[in-house]
């Protein structure tokens, strides 16, 4: 495992900034994040320079520093943007059944959202390693994971879905869902078999949230 280098290079804050964010700046920031995603996925966070990000995005160092003070800040912004999008997508996928919850159908939708692509998993893993060495970053990662679990637990509670007793309720089920995802995606990073990972995750989630047959416990009584 490579060692992530500390990033302390910062540019002095520009005085007299009005705080108004122009459309051009929003576009520049979005382009930098998109370019950074590709470069981080290809090379790893600890092996990327500001110059490489700028070259990939087609901007100068000045454009970079007008949006981010360091690579750490950009990396954090990139992770937060993608992670929050995923949390919203998971919540949306779980909400499509209305008041009730068709567990097998919901599992299908959630696995399509969660697996995404291998590039995201590489960046996500880099962030996890970075967070393991930085308590402040770790707190942010834990907060995101907690929000994702809360969204899943809340949806299960609102659907009044009977869950296997061993999970200890909606919160326990949410922990199990996230843990299953972590395990399956770790394997995906190594074997690169997305189809197998998606199929295996569906099997795991169905077994966790039902009696294993795809039928919620309450539907059998």
PDB file of C-alpha atoms in Angstrom:
ATOM      1  CA  UNK A   1       0.000   0.000   0.000  1.00  0.00           C
ATOM      2  CA  UNK A   2       1.477   3.316  -0.944  1.00  0.00           C
ATOM      3  CA  UNK A   3       2.092   6.076   1.551  1.00  0.00           C
ATOM      4  CA  UNK A   4      -0.043   9.157   1.043  1.00  0.00           C
ATOM      5  CA  UNK A   5       2.135  12.255   1.081  1.00  0.00           C
ATOM      6  CA  UNK A   6       1.171  15.247   3.153  1.00  0.00           C
ATOM      7  CA  UNK A   7      -0.025  18.205   1.102  1.00  0.00           C
ATOM      8  CA  UNK A   8       0.858  21.527   2.711  1.00  0.00           C
ATOM      9  CA  UNK A   9       1.340  23.713  -0.337  1.00  0.00           C
ATOM     10  CA  UNK A  10      -1.152  26.544  -0.140  1.00  0.00           C
ATOM     11  CA  UNK A  11      -1.651  29.829  -1.863  1.00  0.00           C
ATOM     12  CA  UNK A  12      -2.281  32.982   0.210  1.00  0.00           C
ATOM     13  CA  UNK A  13      -5.918  33.990   0.342  1.00  0.00           C
ATOM     14  CA  UNK A  14      -6.788  36.627  -2.223  1.00  0.00           C
ATOM     15  CA  UNK A  15      -7.975  39.803  -0.548  1.00  0.00           C
ATOM     16  CA  UNK A  16     -11.034  41.714  -1.659  1.00  0.00           C
ATOM     17  CA  UNK A  17     -13.034  38.740  -2.843  1.00  0.00           C
ATOM     18  CA  UNK A  18     -16.715  39.587  -3.003  1.00  0.00           C
ATOM     19  CA  UNK A  19     -17.854  36.030  -2.454  1.00  0.00           C
ATOM     20  CA  UNK A  20     -19.929  36.089  -5.616  1.00  0.00           C
ATOM     21  CA  UNK A  21     -19.573  32.793  -7.493  1.00  0.00           C
ATOM     22  CA  UNK A  22     -19.775  33.286 -11.239  1.00  0.00           C
ATOM     23  CA  UNK A  23     -21.048  30.710 -13.706  1.00  0.00           C
ATOM     24  CA  UNK A  24     -17.578  30.520 -15.178  1.00  0.00           C
ATOM     25  CA  UNK A  25     -16.064  29.704 -11.808  1.00  0.00           C
ATOM     26  CA  UNK A  26     -18.716  27.051 -11.152  1.00  0.00           C
ATOM     27  CA  UNK A  27     -17.877  25.481 -14.517  1.00  0.00           C
ATOM     28  CA  UNK A  28     -14.143  25.667 -13.834  1.00  0.00           C
ATOM     29  CA  UNK A  29     -14.573  23.987 -10.462  1.00  0.00           C
ATOM     30  CA  UNK A  30     -16.731  21.239 -11.982  1.00  0.00           C
ATOM     31  CA  UNK A  31     -14.168  20.617 -14.735  1.00  0.00           C
ATOM     32  CA  UNK A  32     -11.334  20.427 -12.209  1.00  0.00           C
ATOM     33  CA  UNK A  33     -13.274  17.896 -10.143  1.00  0.00           C
ATOM     34  CA  UNK A  34     -14.069  15.803 -13.209  1.00  0.00           C
ATOM     35  CA  UNK A  35     -10.441  15.807 -14.331  1.00  0.00           C
ATOM     36  CA  UNK A  36      -9.241  15.043 -10.819  1.00  0.00           C
ATOM     37  CA  UNK A  37     -11.585  12.058 -10.609  1.00  0.00           C
ATOM     38  CA  UNK A  38     -10.029  10.508 -13.716  1.00  0.00           C
ATOM     39  CA  UNK A  39      -6.451  11.218 -12.618  1.00  0.00           C
ATOM     40  CA  UNK A  40      -6.953  10.005  -9.042  1.00  0.00           C
ATOM     41  CA  UNK A  41      -8.590   6.811 -10.290  1.00  0.00           C
ATOM     42  CA  UNK A  42      -5.725   6.160 -12.710  1.00  0.00           C
ATOM     43  CA  UNK A  43      -2.760   6.988 -10.461  1.00  0.00           C
ATOM     44  CA  UNK A  44      -3.921   7.137  -6.848  1.00  0.00           C
ATOM     45  CA  UNK A  45      -4.252  10.163  -4.601  1.00  0.00           C
ATOM     46  CA  UNK A  46      -0.707   9.935  -3.221  1.00  0.00           C
ATOM     47  CA  UNK A  47       0.848   9.996  -6.679  1.00  0.00           C
ATOM     48  CA  UNK A  48      -0.895  12.993  -8.248  1.00  0.00           C
ATOM     49  CA  UNK A  49       0.357  16.575  -8.460  1.00  0.00           C
ATOM     50  CA  UNK A  50      -1.543  19.825  -8.888  1.00  0.00           C
ATOM     51  CA  UNK A  51       0.114  20.235 -12.281  1.00  0.00           C
ATOM     52  CA  UNK A  52      -1.300  16.916 -13.480  1.00  0.00           C
ATOM     53  CA  UNK A  53      -4.815  17.926 -12.440  1.00  0.00           C
ATOM     54  CA  UNK A  54      -4.464  21.280 -14.216  1.00  0.00           C
ATOM     55  CA  UNK A  55      -3.107  19.667 -17.363  1.00  0.00           C
ATOM     56  CA  UNK A  56      -5.928  17.124 -17.477  1.00  0.00           C
ATOM     57  CA  UNK A  57      -8.539  19.864 -17.006  1.00  0.00           C
ATOM     58  CA  UNK A  58      -6.870  22.335 -19.360  1.00  0.00           C
ATOM     59  CA  UNK A  59      -6.402  25.061 -16.723  1.00  0.00           C
ATOM     60  CA  UNK A  60      -3.542  26.942 -15.112  1.00  0.00           C
ATOM     61  CA  UNK A  61      -2.405  26.669 -11.499  1.00  0.00           C
ATOM     62  CA  UNK A  62      -4.114  29.997 -10.951  1.00  0.00           C
ATOM     63  CA  UNK A  63      -7.460  28.466 -11.865  1.00  0.00           C
ATOM     64  CA  UNK A  64      -6.791  25.633  -9.453  1.00  0.00           C
ATOM     65  CA  UNK A  65      -5.953  27.951  -6.554  1.00  0.00           C
ATOM     66  CA  UNK A  66      -8.968  30.127  -7.204  1.00  0.00           C
ATOM     67  CA  UNK A  67     -11.094  27.085  -6.304  1.00  0.00           C
ATOM     68  CA  UNK A  68      -8.992  24.963  -3.949  1.00  0.00           C
ATOM     69  CA  UNK A  69      -6.217  25.716  -1.500  1.00  0.00           C
ATOM     70  CA  UNK A  70      -4.602  22.268  -1.772  1.00  0.00           C
ATOM     71  CA  UNK A  71      -4.940  18.791  -3.239  1.00  0.00           C
ATOM     72  CA  UNK A  72      -6.353  17.643   0.092  1.00  0.00           C
ATOM     73  CA  UNK A  73      -9.207  20.138  -0.236  1.00  0.00           C
ATOM     74  CA  UNK A  74      -9.934  19.096  -3.828  1.00  0.00           C
ATOM     75  CA  UNK A  75      -9.861  15.404  -2.928  1.00  0.00           C
ATOM     76  CA  UNK A  76     -12.212  15.989  -0.015  1.00  0.00           C
ATOM     77  CA  UNK A  77     -14.605  18.010  -2.209  1.00  0.00           C
ATOM     78  CA  UNK A  78     -14.559  15.293  -4.876  1.00  0.00           C
ATOM     79  CA  UNK A  79     -15.353  12.540  -2.392  1.00  0.00           C
ATOM     80  CA  UNK A  80     -18.084  14.549  -0.680  1.00  0.00           C
ATOM     81  CA  UNK A  81     -19.752  15.406  -3.993  1.00  0.00           C
ATOM     82  CA  UNK A  82     -19.821  11.801  -5.203  1.00  0.00           C
ATOM     83  CA  UNK A  83     -20.742  10.307  -1.835  1.00  0.00           C
ATOM     84  CA  UNK A  84     -23.669  12.667  -1.290  1.00  0.00           C
ATOM     85  CA  UNK A  85     -24.934  11.915  -4.802  1.00  0.00           C
ATOM     86  CA  UNK A  86     -24.884   8.195  -4.032  1.00  0.00           C
ATOM     87  CA  UNK A  87     -26.766   8.714  -0.766  1.00  0.00           C
ATOM     88  CA  UNK A  88     -29.443  10.660  -2.654  1.00  0.00           C
ATOM     89  CA  UNK A  89     -29.670   7.970  -5.333  1.00  0.00           C
ATOM     90  CA  UNK A  90     -30.044   5.204  -2.745  1.00  0.00           C
ATOM     91  CA  UNK A  91     -32.783   7.146  -0.962  1.00  0.00           C
ATOM     92  CA  UNK A  92     -34.533   7.728  -4.283  1.00  0.00           C
ATOM     93  CA  UNK A  93     -34.304   4.069  -5.263  1.00  0.00           C
ATOM     94  CA  UNK A  94     -35.830   3.010  -1.954  1.00  0.00           C
ATOM     95  CA  UNK A  95     -38.648   5.544  -2.236  1.00  0.00           C
ATOM     96  CA  UNK A  96     -40.002   4.362  -5.591  1.00  0.00           C
ATOM     97  CA  UNK A  97     -42.372   1.791  -4.074  1.00  0.00           C
ATOM     98  CA  UNK A  98     -44.439   4.398  -2.226  1.00  0.00           C
ATOM     99  CA  UNK A  99     -45.649   3.541   1.290  1.00  0.00           C
ATOM    100  CA  UNK A 100     -44.884  -0.159   0.873  1.00  0.00           C
ATOM    101  CA  UNK A 101     -41.578  -1.754  -0.031  1.00  0.00           C
ATOM    102  CA  UNK A 102     -41.054  -4.492  -2.596  1.00  0.00           C
ATOM    103  CA  UNK A 103     -37.781  -5.795  -1.167  1.00  0.00           C
ATOM    104  CA  UNK A 104     -36.520  -7.772  -4.216  1.00  0.00           C
ATOM    105  CA  UNK A 105     -37.324  -4.859  -6.563  1.00  0.00           C
ATOM    106  CA  UNK A 106     -35.730  -2.374  -4.156  1.00  0.00           C
ATOM    107  CA  UNK A 107     -32.618  -4.572  -3.919  1.00  0.00           C
ATOM    108  CA  UNK A 108     -32.338  -4.567  -7.707  1.00  0.00           C
ATOM    109  CA  UNK A 109     -32.539  -0.773  -7.842  1.00  0.00           C
ATOM    110  CA  UNK A 110     -30.141  -0.184  -4.961  1.00  0.00           C
ATOM    111  CA  UNK A 111     -27.462  -2.515  -6.339  1.00  0.00           C
ATOM    112  CA  UNK A 112     -27.603  -0.734  -9.692  1.00  0.00           C
ATOM    113  CA  UNK A 113     -26.964   2.552  -7.871  1.00  0.00           C
ATOM    114  CA  UNK A 114     -24.376   1.353  -5.364  1.00  0.00           C
ATOM    115  CA  UNK A 115     -21.968  -0.482  -7.596  1.00  0.00           C
ATOM    116  CA  UNK A 116     -21.397   2.413 -10.004  1.00  0.00           C
ATOM    117  CA  UNK A 117     -17.966   1.896 -11.567  1.00  0.00           C
ATOM    118  CA  UNK A 118     -14.515   0.706 -10.583  1.00  0.00           C
ATOM    119  CA  UNK A 119     -12.972   4.188 -10.909  1.00  0.00           C
ATOM    120  CA  UNK A 120     -15.260   5.450  -8.137  1.00  0.00           C
ATOM    121  CA  UNK A 121     -14.331   2.479  -5.959  1.00  0.00           C
ATOM    122  CA  UNK A 122     -10.626   3.238  -6.437  1.00  0.00           C
ATOM    123  CA  UNK A 123     -11.119   6.861  -5.395  1.00  0.00           C
ATOM    124  CA  UNK A 124     -13.349   5.788  -2.494  1.00  0.00           C
ATOM    125  CA  UNK A 125     -10.683   3.355  -1.288  1.00  0.00           C
ATOM    126  CA  UNK A 126      -8.002   6.051  -1.475  1.00  0.00           C
ATOM    127  CA  UNK A 127     -10.210   8.278   0.661  1.00  0.00           C
ATOM    128  CA  UNK A 128     -10.699   5.481   3.186  1.00  0.00           C
ATOM    129  CA  UNK A 129      -6.920   4.987   3.488  1.00  0.00           C
ATOM    130  CA  UNK A 130      -6.432   8.743   3.823  1.00  0.00           C
ATOM    131  CA  UNK A 131      -9.133   8.928   6.513  1.00  0.00           C
ATOM    132  CA  UNK A 132      -7.544   6.064   8.454  1.00  0.00           C
ATOM    133  CA  UNK A 133      -4.462   8.262   8.947  1.00  0.00           C
ATOM    134  CA  UNK A 134      -6.283  11.524   9.653  1.00  0.00           C
ATOM    135  CA  UNK A 135      -8.841  11.626  12.507  1.00  0.00           C
ATOM    136  CA  UNK A 136     -10.549  14.756  11.167  1.00  0.00           C
ATOM    137  CA  UNK A 137     -11.079  13.209   7.745  1.00  0.00           C
ATOM    138  CA  UNK A 138     -12.183   9.987   9.435  1.00  0.00           C
ATOM    139  CA  UNK A 139     -14.926  11.858  11.290  1.00  0.00           C
ATOM    140  CA  UNK A 140     -16.245  13.224   8.010  1.00  0.00           C
ATOM    141  CA  UNK A 141     -16.251   9.765   6.422  1.00  0.00           C
ATOM    142  CA  UNK A 142     -18.033   8.283   9.444  1.00  0.00           C
ATOM    143  CA  UNK A 143     -20.647  11.044   9.278  1.00  0.00           C
ATOM    144  CA  UNK A 144     -21.345  10.282   5.618  1.00  0.00           C
ATOM    145  CA  UNK A 145     -21.657   6.563   6.284  1.00  0.00           C
ATOM    146  CA  UNK A 146     -23.994   7.299   9.186  1.00  0.00           C
ATOM    147  CA  UNK A 147     -26.218   9.435   6.926  1.00  0.00           C
ATOM    148  CA  UNK A 148     -26.384   6.660   4.363  1.00  0.00           C
ATOM    149  CA  UNK A 149     -27.353   4.115   7.022  1.00  0.00           C
ATOM    150  CA  UNK A 150     -29.950   6.483   8.457  1.00  0.00           C
ATOM    151  CA  UNK A 151     -31.540   6.894   5.019  1.00  0.00           C
ATOM    152  CA  UNK A 152     -31.777   3.122   4.604  1.00  0.00           C
ATOM    153  CA  UNK A 153     -33.068   2.536   8.148  1.00  0.00           C
ATOM    154  CA  UNK A 154     -35.637   5.316   7.825  1.00  0.00           C
ATOM    155  CA  UNK A 155     -36.991   3.858   4.596  1.00  0.00           C
ATOM    156  CA  UNK A 156     -37.271   0.387   6.091  1.00  0.00           C
ATOM    157  CA  UNK A 157     -39.072   1.802   9.126  1.00  0.00           C
ATOM    158  CA  UNK A 158     -41.569   3.782   7.038  1.00  0.00           C
ATOM    159  CA  UNK A 159     -42.347   0.703   4.956  1.00  0.00           C
ATOM    160  CA  UNK A 160     -43.164  -1.324   8.084  1.00  0.00           C
ATOM    161  CA  UNK A 161     -41.150  -4.166   6.572  1.00  0.00           C
ATOM    162  CA  UNK A 162     -40.607  -7.121   8.922  1.00  0.00           C
ATOM    163  CA  UNK A 163     -36.879  -7.860   9.031  1.00  0.00           C
ATOM    164  CA  UNK A 164     -35.049 -10.971  10.271  1.00  0.00           C
ATOM    165  CA  UNK A 165     -34.865 -10.653  14.066  1.00  0.00           C
ATOM    166  CA  UNK A 166     -31.132 -11.344  14.107  1.00  0.00           C
ATOM    167  CA  UNK A 167     -30.500  -7.906  12.549  1.00  0.00           C
ATOM    168  CA  UNK A 168     -32.025  -6.114  15.503  1.00  0.00           C
ATOM    169  CA  UNK A 169     -34.283  -3.772  13.542  1.00  0.00           C
ATOM    170  CA  UNK A 170     -33.837  -1.167  10.835  1.00  0.00           C
ATOM    171  CA  UNK A 171     -30.582   0.288  12.128  1.00  0.00           C
ATOM    172  CA  UNK A 172     -28.975  -3.136  12.264  1.00  0.00           C
ATOM    173  CA  UNK A 173     -30.271  -3.923   8.785  1.00  0.00           C
ATOM    174  CA  UNK A 174     -28.762  -0.695   7.464  1.00  0.00           C
ATOM    175  CA  UNK A 175     -25.374  -1.604   8.978  1.00  0.00           C
ATOM    176  CA  UNK A 176     -25.610  -5.019   7.328  1.00  0.00           C
ATOM    177  CA  UNK A 177     -26.453  -3.514   3.917  1.00  0.00           C
ATOM    178  CA  UNK A 178     -23.455  -1.179   4.015  1.00  0.00           C
ATOM    179  CA  UNK A 179     -21.163  -3.965   5.268  1.00  0.00           C
ATOM    180  CA  UNK A 180     -22.287  -6.260   2.437  1.00  0.00           C
ATOM    181  CA  UNK A 181     -21.577  -3.503  -0.068  1.00  0.00           C
ATOM    182  CA  UNK A 182     -18.099  -2.933   1.380  1.00  0.00           C
ATOM    183  CA  UNK A 183     -17.236  -6.613   1.139  1.00  0.00           C
ATOM    184  CA  UNK A 184     -18.510  -7.134  -2.388  1.00  0.00           C
ATOM    185  CA  UNK A 185     -16.841  -4.006  -3.757  1.00  0.00           C
ATOM    186  CA  UNK A 186     -13.505  -4.999  -2.208  1.00  0.00           C
ATOM    187  CA  UNK A 187     -13.667  -8.203  -4.238  1.00  0.00           C
ATOM    188  CA  UNK A 188     -14.676  -6.198  -7.313  1.00  0.00           C
ATOM    189  CA  UNK A 189     -11.546  -4.062  -7.029  1.00  0.00           C
ATOM    190  CA  UNK A 190      -9.441  -7.199  -7.223  1.00  0.00           C
ATOM    191  CA  UNK A 191     -11.207  -9.396  -9.779  1.00  0.00           C
ATOM    192  CA  UNK A 192     -12.822  -6.605 -11.876  1.00  0.00           C
ATOM    193  CA  UNK A 193     -15.918  -8.746 -12.431  1.00  0.00           C
ATOM    194  CA  UNK A 194     -18.759  -6.230 -12.091  1.00  0.00           C
ATOM    195  CA  UNK A 195     -21.470  -8.653 -13.230  1.00  0.00           C
ATOM    196  CA  UNK A 196     -20.510 -11.193 -10.578  1.00  0.00           C
ATOM    197  CA  UNK A 197     -20.279  -8.474  -7.919  1.00  0.00           C
ATOM    198  CA  UNK A 198     -23.737  -7.146  -8.766  1.00  0.00           C
ATOM    199  CA  UNK A 199     -25.275 -10.628  -8.714  1.00  0.00           C
ATOM    200  CA  UNK A 200     -23.574 -11.513  -5.431  1.00  0.00           C
ATOM    201  CA  UNK A 201     -24.630  -8.256  -3.781  1.00  0.00           C
ATOM    202  CA  UNK A 202     -28.247  -8.884  -4.795  1.00  0.00           C
ATOM    203  CA  UNK A 203     -28.067 -12.353  -3.242  1.00  0.00           C
ATOM    204  CA  UNK A 204     -26.565 -11.014  -0.010  1.00  0.00           C
ATOM    205  CA  UNK A 205     -29.069  -8.185   0.363  1.00  0.00           C
ATOM    206  CA  UNK A 206     -32.009 -10.465  -0.388  1.00  0.00           C
ATOM    207  CA  UNK A 207     -30.793 -12.921   2.242  1.00  0.00           C
ATOM    208  CA  UNK A 208     -30.273 -10.122   4.771  1.00  0.00           C
ATOM    209  CA  UNK A 209     -33.602  -8.368   4.305  1.00  0.00           C
ATOM    210  CA  UNK A 210     -35.883 -11.372   3.762  1.00  0.00           C
ATOM    211  CA  UNK A 211     -36.071 -15.030   4.709  1.00  0.00           C
ATOM    212  CA  UNK A 212     -33.630 -15.715   1.868  1.00  0.00           C
ATOM    213  CA  UNK A 213     -36.269 -16.504  -0.732  1.00  0.00           C
ATOM    214  CA  UNK A 214     -36.961 -12.923  -1.695  1.00  0.00           C
ATOM    215  CA  UNK A 215     -40.149 -12.798   0.371  1.00  0.00           C
ATOM    216  CA  UNK A 216     -40.271 -10.530   3.448  1.00  0.00           C
ATOM    217  CA  UNK A 217     -41.037 -12.406   6.686  1.00  0.00           C
ATOM    218  CA  UNK A 218     -44.384 -10.680   7.208  1.00  0.00           C
ATOM    219  CA  UNK A 219     -45.667 -11.798   3.797  1.00  0.00           C
ATOM    220  CA  UNK A 220     -45.609 -15.440   4.878  1.00  0.00           C
ATOM    221  CA  UNK A 221     -48.060 -14.945   7.759  1.00  0.00           C
TER     222      UNK A 221
END
